[in-house]
Amino acid sequence: MSLKHVMEMFDLLDSSTASGEAIKQYFADRGFTNVVVQTVEGDKGSTDFIKVTVPGKNGKSNGGTAPTLGIVGRLGGLGARPEQIGFVSDGDGALACLAAAAKLVEMQQRGDALAGDVILTTHVCPDAPTQPHDPVPFMDSPVDILTMNKYEVVTEMDAILSIDTTKGNQVVNHNGFALSPTVKEGYILRISNDLLDLMKQTTGKMPVTFPVTTQDITPYGNDLYHLNSILQPCVATNSPVVGVAITTSVPVAGCATGATHLIDVEQTVRFVIEAAKWYGVNKCSFYDEQEFERIVSLYGTMNHLQTLDGKVKVQ
């Protein structure tokens, strides 16, 4: 159960003074110091990027061979102050990511270390701007998407679960969370059966998925419609990326307050932790490697979809 960690993190983040240093101190108070905080200035303000590395028993940080899972908490900001008072719906990705980090650290300290390293990244900004979007307004961010990817998508991540509030649409009509197909190097691949099984295990219900379009896996800034930024990590890595969307039955604006459902966030946290357990022992596959090689051999590479101008630079 991760509800305690979700509630503790929500209490820290639901504040006009929320900061990366406050999160770092939370972990330090619990005897864990493998937390890096970097404050980055953008055109619309500043934000604190946070990286928590939870080493595994056979993790690469300890000289082992177990694969490393990345968990990215995507968001524009935790709050839209001064326009909105309080924690906004868009902050759920950061909340889930940091609560998962807190739970993993506690598990390790209680003797339940995972096999592989888990790297969790997100950012904390209590006063982000907003921007128009259809059907409901989006949260903006003080920094651009390239900066987010620079600090949140880490080279050591062998696979990535990208958690993001995905409520401002009419595509996913479900309270809880939903999974995307796997995206890798410009290809939208079939949905991982292993992840679907883990979703059934953690929710006790049939799995829910959401559709992904080619536009969604291209970089922001190309004047194409994107569902949201949930799959933007895929433009900055060749590792497989799966979106974990925190969803609602009706469209809810990212800048809406009072819209965070802690039980849905807690379910999401349990899911990503179970995925981390099994991924680290090579029993949770994000994609079929042979099938990926086959599709590339038949139809060529699609890396140009990871670029802003559609051109792959030759090294």
Short mmCIF file of C-alpha atoms in Angstrom, two decimals:
data_model
loop_
_atom_site.label_atom_id
_atom_site.label_comp_id
_atom_site.label_asym_id
_atom_site.label_seq_id
_atom_site.Cartn_x
_atom_site.Cartn_y
_atom_site.Cartn_z
CA MET A 1 0.00 0.00 0.00
CA SER A 2 1.35 3.41 -1.01
CA LEU A 3 -1.44 5.69 0.20
CA LYS A 4 0.66 7.02 3.10
CA HIS A 5 3.37 8.13 0.69
CA VAL A 6 0.86 9.74 -1.67
CA MET A 7 -0.67 11.69 1.21
CA GLU A 8 2.70 12.78 2.57
CA MET A 9 3.87 13.97 -0.83
CA PHE A 10 0.57 15.72 -1.52
CA ASP A 11 0.94 17.60 1.75
CA LEU A 12 4.41 18.76 0.69
CA LEU A 13 3.43 19.70 -2.86
CA ASP A 14 0.11 21.41 -2.06
CA SER A 15 1.84 24.62 -1.02
CA SER A 16 2.74 27.96 -2.52
CA THR A 17 6.28 27.34 -1.25
CA ALA A 18 6.67 23.81 -2.65
CA SER A 19 10.26 23.27 -3.76
CA GLY A 20 12.82 20.70 -4.75
CA GLU A 21 14.75 21.38 -1.56
CA ALA A 22 11.68 20.51 0.54
CA ILE A 23 11.45 17.18 -1.29
CA LYS A 24 15.17 16.57 -0.81
CA GLN A 25 14.79 17.28 2.91
CA TYR A 26 11.86 14.83 3.10
CA PHE A 27 14.15 12.05 1.92
CA ALA A 28 17.08 13.23 4.05
CA ASP A 29 14.88 13.06 7.15
CA ARG A 30 14.36 9.39 6.30
CA GLY A 31 18.06 8.68 5.87
CA PHE A 32 18.14 8.72 2.06
CA THR A 33 20.42 11.17 0.27
CA ASN A 34 20.57 10.00 -3.36
CA VAL A 35 18.48 12.96 -4.49
CA VAL A 36 19.64 15.67 -6.89
CA VAL A 37 17.83 19.01 -7.19
CA GLN A 38 18.60 21.54 -9.93
CA THR A 39 16.84 24.88 -10.26
CA VAL A 40 16.43 25.95 -13.88
CA GLU A 41 15.32 29.38 -15.10
CA GLY A 42 13.08 29.66 -18.14
CA ASP A 43 11.36 32.41 -20.09
CA LYS A 44 8.29 32.12 -17.85
CA GLY A 45 9.85 31.55 -14.45
CA SER A 46 11.83 28.79 -12.77
CA THR A 47 11.32 25.22 -11.65
CA ASP A 48 13.21 22.65 -9.57
CA PHE A 49 14.12 19.44 -11.37
CA ILE A 50 14.40 16.42 -9.09
CA LYS A 51 16.19 13.13 -9.71
CA VAL A 52 15.88 10.27 -7.23
CA THR A 53 18.01 7.18 -7.86
CA VAL A 54 17.05 4.07 -5.90
CA PRO A 55 19.86 1.54 -6.41
CA GLY A 56 19.01 -2.11 -6.96
CA LYS A 57 20.72 -5.19 -5.53
CA ASN A 58 21.94 -6.08 -9.01
CA GLY A 59 21.64 -2.60 -10.43
CA LYS A 60 24.14 -1.01 -12.77
CA SER A 61 24.97 1.66 -10.18
CA ASN A 62 26.32 -1.19 -8.03
CA GLY A 63 28.20 -2.84 -10.89
CA GLY A 64 25.37 -5.26 -11.67
CA THR A 65 23.59 -6.14 -14.88
CA ALA A 66 19.89 -5.69 -14.11
CA PRO A 67 18.09 -3.24 -16.42
CA THR A 68 17.25 0.24 -15.15
CA LEU A 69 13.69 1.53 -15.18
CA GLY A 70 13.00 5.23 -15.52
CA ILE A 71 9.83 6.72 -14.02
CA VAL A 72 9.15 10.24 -15.24
CA GLY A 73 6.53 12.48 -13.63
CA ARG A 74 5.34 14.78 -16.41
CA LEU A 75 3.65 18.12 -15.76
CA GLY A 76 3.67 21.79 -16.52
CA GLY A 77 3.38 22.82 -12.90
CA LEU A 78 1.95 21.95 -9.49
CA GLY A 79 0.06 25.22 -9.27
CA ALA A 80 -1.12 28.11 -11.44
CA ARG A 81 -0.69 30.85 -8.87
CA PRO A 82 -1.84 33.58 -8.68
CA GLU A 83 -4.68 32.70 -11.11
CA GLN A 84 -5.55 29.52 -9.21
CA ILE A 85 -5.15 28.79 -5.50
CA GLY A 86 -3.93 25.34 -4.58
CA PHE A 87 -2.63 22.14 -6.19
CA VAL A 88 -3.79 21.73 -9.79
CA SER A 89 -4.80 18.57 -11.62
CA ASP A 90 -1.69 18.80 -13.79
CA GLY A 91 0.49 18.05 -10.76
CA ASP A 92 -0.64 14.42 -10.47
CA GLY A 93 2.33 13.16 -12.52
CA ALA A 94 4.85 14.67 -10.11
CA LEU A 95 2.82 13.48 -7.13
CA ALA A 96 2.74 9.88 -8.37
CA CYS A 97 6.42 9.89 -9.31
CA LEU A 98 7.61 11.26 -5.96
CA ALA A 99 5.26 9.03 -3.96
CA ALA A 100 6.66 6.03 -5.86
CA ALA A 101 10.17 7.20 -4.97
CA ALA A 102 9.21 7.46 -1.30
CA LYS A 103 7.70 3.98 -1.30
CA LEU A 104 10.71 2.44 -3.08
CA VAL A 105 13.10 4.03 -0.59
CA GLU A 106 11.06 2.73 2.34
CA MET A 107 10.94 -0.75 0.80
CA GLN A 108 14.70 -0.76 0.41
CA GLN A 109 15.23 0.35 4.00
CA ARG A 110 12.96 -2.47 5.16
CA GLY A 111 14.99 -5.07 3.28
CA ASP A 112 12.88 -5.24 0.11
CA ALA A 113 15.36 -3.80 -2.39
CA LEU A 114 14.54 -4.33 -6.05
CA ALA A 115 16.93 -6.08 -8.43
CA GLY A 116 17.47 -3.16 -10.80
CA ASP A 117 18.05 0.54 -10.32
CA VAL A 118 15.03 2.81 -10.55
CA ILE A 119 15.57 6.43 -11.58
CA LEU A 120 12.66 8.78 -10.88
CA THR A 121 12.60 12.30 -12.32
CA THR A 122 10.15 15.19 -12.29
CA HIS A 123 10.04 18.89 -11.49
CA VAL A 124 8.39 21.13 -8.90
CA CYS A 125 6.88 24.50 -9.79
CA PRO A 126 4.05 25.94 -7.65
CA ASP A 127 3.31 28.92 -9.93
CA ALA A 128 3.37 27.82 -13.57
CA PRO A 129 1.50 29.70 -16.34
CA THR A 130 -1.48 28.36 -18.31
CA GLN A 131 -2.22 28.20 -22.04
CA PRO A 132 -5.33 27.77 -24.22
CA HIS A 133 -6.11 24.23 -25.43
CA ASP A 134 -9.15 22.38 -26.73
CA PRO A 135 -11.37 21.13 -25.06
CA VAL A 136 -10.05 22.61 -21.79
CA PRO A 137 -7.06 24.83 -20.91
CA PHE A 138 -3.61 23.29 -20.47
CA MET A 139 -1.01 24.09 -17.88
CA ASP A 140 2.05 25.69 -19.40
CA SER A 141 5.54 25.42 -17.93
CA PRO A 142 8.26 27.90 -17.02
CA VAL A 143 10.69 25.89 -19.19
CA ASP A 144 10.30 24.36 -22.64
CA ILE A 145 9.94 20.67 -23.45
CA LEU A 146 13.55 20.31 -24.59
CA THR A 147 14.71 21.49 -21.18
CA MET A 148 12.35 19.06 -19.46
CA ASN A 149 13.69 16.18 -21.51
CA LYS A 150 17.26 17.24 -20.78
CA TYR A 151 16.74 16.89 -17.03
CA GLU A 152 14.08 14.17 -16.89
CA VAL A 153 15.14 11.69 -19.57
CA VAL A 154 18.35 10.10 -18.31
CA THR A 155 20.70 8.07 -20.50
CA GLU A 156 20.79 5.24 -17.96
CA MET A 157 17.05 4.58 -18.33
CA ASP A 158 16.65 1.34 -20.30
CA ALA A 159 12.86 1.78 -20.42
CA ILE A 160 10.59 4.60 -19.31
CA LEU A 161 7.16 4.87 -17.73
CA SER A 162 5.94 8.43 -18.24
CA ILE A 163 3.19 9.42 -15.79
CA ASP A 164 1.07 12.40 -16.73
CA THR A 165 -2.34 13.82 -15.92
CA THR A 166 -4.39 13.13 -19.06
CA LYS A 167 -7.81 14.50 -18.19
CA GLY A 168 -8.21 17.40 -20.61
CA ASN A 169 -9.59 15.39 -23.52
CA GLN A 170 -12.54 13.37 -24.76
CA VAL A 171 -10.45 10.37 -25.80
CA VAL A 172 -10.03 8.57 -22.45
CA ASN A 173 -13.30 8.30 -20.51
CA HIS A 174 -12.24 6.46 -17.37
CA ASN A 175 -11.50 7.33 -13.76
CA GLY A 176 -8.14 5.84 -12.80
CA PHE A 177 -5.19 5.35 -15.11
CA ALA A 178 -4.64 4.07 -18.63
CA LEU A 179 -1.67 2.74 -20.60
CA SER A 180 -0.39 3.74 -24.01
CA PRO A 181 1.17 1.53 -26.65
CA THR A 182 4.95 1.31 -26.42
CA VAL A 183 6.73 4.00 -28.43
CA LYS A 184 10.29 3.48 -29.61
CA GLU A 185 12.38 5.42 -32.12
CA GLY A 186 9.39 6.86 -33.95
CA TYR A 187 7.39 3.63 -34.03
CA ILE A 188 4.12 3.10 -32.17
CA LEU A 189 4.32 -0.57 -31.20
CA ARG A 190 1.75 -2.94 -29.78
CA ILE A 191 0.80 -2.62 -26.13
CA SER A 192 2.88 -4.68 -23.73
CA ASN A 193 0.98 -7.73 -22.48
CA ASP A 194 3.19 -7.82 -19.39
CA LEU A 195 2.15 -4.29 -18.44
CA LEU A 196 -1.50 -5.10 -19.12
CA ASP A 197 -1.23 -8.09 -16.77
CA LEU A 198 0.30 -5.89 -14.07
CA MET A 199 -2.50 -3.38 -14.52
CA LYS A 200 -5.07 -6.12 -13.95
CA GLN A 201 -3.13 -7.28 -10.91
CA THR A 202 -2.91 -3.85 -9.28
CA THR A 203 -6.42 -2.58 -10.08
CA GLY A 204 -8.40 -5.82 -9.93
CA LYS A 205 -10.11 -4.76 -13.16
CA MET A 206 -9.72 -5.19 -16.88
CA PRO A 207 -6.93 -2.99 -18.22
CA VAL A 208 -7.65 0.38 -19.82
CA THR A 209 -5.59 1.77 -22.68
CA PHE A 210 -5.63 4.97 -24.68
CA PRO A 211 -4.97 5.64 -28.36
CA VAL A 212 -1.81 7.35 -29.56
CA THR A 213 -1.43 9.19 -32.86
CA THR A 214 1.70 9.96 -34.84
CA GLN A 215 1.34 13.61 -33.84
CA ASP A 216 1.56 12.67 -30.16
CA ILE A 217 5.03 11.16 -30.53
CA THR A 218 6.54 14.10 -32.38
CA PRO A 219 8.25 16.96 -30.51
CA TYR A 220 6.31 19.88 -29.12
CA GLY A 221 6.83 23.06 -31.10
CA ASN A 222 6.00 21.71 -34.57
CA ASP A 223 2.50 23.27 -34.65
CA LEU A 224 0.80 19.85 -34.55
CA TYR A 225 -1.92 18.86 -32.09
CA HIS A 226 -0.72 16.70 -29.18
CA LEU A 227 -2.96 14.93 -26.69
CA ASN A 228 -0.52 16.21 -24.04
CA SER A 229 3.16 15.83 -23.17
CA ILE A 230 2.91 12.28 -21.83
CA LEU A 231 4.96 10.77 -24.66
CA GLN A 232 7.44 13.61 -25.13
CA PRO A 233 10.22 11.56 -23.46
CA CYS A 234 10.19 9.35 -26.57
CA VAL A 235 11.73 12.12 -28.69
CA ALA A 236 14.79 12.24 -26.43
CA THR A 237 15.67 8.55 -26.15
CA ASN A 238 15.87 5.31 -28.11
CA SER A 239 14.63 3.38 -25.07
CA PRO A 240 11.00 2.20 -25.14
CA VAL A 241 8.51 4.60 -23.57
CA VAL A 242 5.03 3.81 -22.23
CA GLY A 243 2.62 6.49 -21.10
CA VAL A 244 0.80 5.99 -17.80
CA ALA A 245 -2.09 8.43 -18.01
CA ILE A 246 -4.00 9.48 -14.90
CA THR A 247 -7.50 9.93 -16.26
CA THR A 248 -11.10 10.95 -15.58
CA SER A 249 -14.46 10.14 -17.14
CA VAL A 250 -15.03 13.75 -18.23
CA PRO A 251 -12.64 16.46 -19.45
CA VAL A 252 -10.98 18.29 -16.55
CA ALA A 253 -8.66 21.23 -17.11
CA GLY A 254 -5.04 20.80 -16.10
CA CYS A 255 -5.29 24.08 -14.20
CA ALA A 256 -8.34 22.92 -12.20
CA THR A 257 -7.93 22.70 -8.43
CA GLY A 258 -9.60 20.18 -6.14
CA ALA A 259 -9.37 17.66 -8.99
CA THR A 260 -6.73 15.23 -7.68
CA HIS A 261 -8.09 11.80 -6.76
CA LEU A 262 -5.59 10.35 -4.31
CA ILE A 263 -6.87 6.79 -4.69
CA ASP A 264 -6.31 6.92 -8.46
CA VAL A 265 -2.81 8.28 -7.87
CA GLU A 266 -2.14 5.52 -5.35
CA GLN A 267 -3.21 2.86 -7.86
CA THR A 268 -0.81 4.38 -10.35
CA VAL A 269 2.02 4.28 -7.80
CA ARG A 270 1.42 0.61 -7.05
CA PHE A 271 1.39 -0.17 -10.76
CA VAL A 272 4.73 1.50 -11.54
CA ILE A 273 6.34 -0.15 -8.51
CA GLU A 274 5.18 -3.59 -9.63
CA ALA A 275 6.48 -2.83 -13.11
CA ALA A 276 9.84 -1.86 -11.59
CA LYS A 277 10.00 -5.12 -9.62
CA TRP A 278 9.46 -7.31 -12.66
CA TYR A 279 11.40 -5.21 -15.15
CA GLY A 280 14.51 -5.47 -13.00
CA VAL A 281 14.43 -9.28 -13.20
CA ASN A 282 13.71 -9.31 -16.95
CA LYS A 283 10.14 -10.53 -16.52
CA CYS A 284 8.35 -7.43 -17.78
CA SER A 285 8.97 -6.65 -21.43
CA PHE A 286 8.00 -3.31 -22.96
CA TYR A 287 8.31 -4.58 -26.54
CA ASP A 288 9.27 -7.59 -28.64
CA GLU A 289 12.88 -7.03 -29.73
CA GLN A 290 12.72 -9.46 -32.65
CA GLU A 291 9.50 -7.92 -33.92
CA PHE A 292 11.04 -4.45 -33.68
CA GLU A 293 14.05 -5.57 -35.71
CA ARG A 294 11.66 -7.05 -38.26
CA ILE A 295 9.58 -3.90 -38.67
CA VAL A 296 12.70 -1.76 -39.08
CA SER A 297 14.10 -4.17 -41.67
CA LEU A 298 10.84 -4.00 -43.62
CA TYR A 299 9.99 -0.31 -43.37
CA GLY A 300 13.16 1.45 -42.31
CA THR A 301 13.89 3.70 -39.37
CA MET A 302 11.42 6.32 -38.16
CA ASN A 303 13.84 8.42 -36.12
CA HIS A 304 12.92 11.51 -38.14
CA LEU A 305 9.70 11.62 -36.12
CA GLN A 306 11.84 12.32 -33.05
CA THR A 307 13.10 15.57 -34.59
CA LEU A 308 11.46 18.97 -34.78
CA ASP A 309 12.12 19.42 -38.50
CA GLY A 310 11.70 15.80 -39.59
CA LYS A 311 15.36 15.45 -40.49
CA VAL A 312 17.83 13.06 -38.90
CA LYS A 313 21.28 14.57 -38.54
CA VAL A 314 24.10 12.39 -39.84
CA GLN A 315 26.97 12.15 -37.36
#
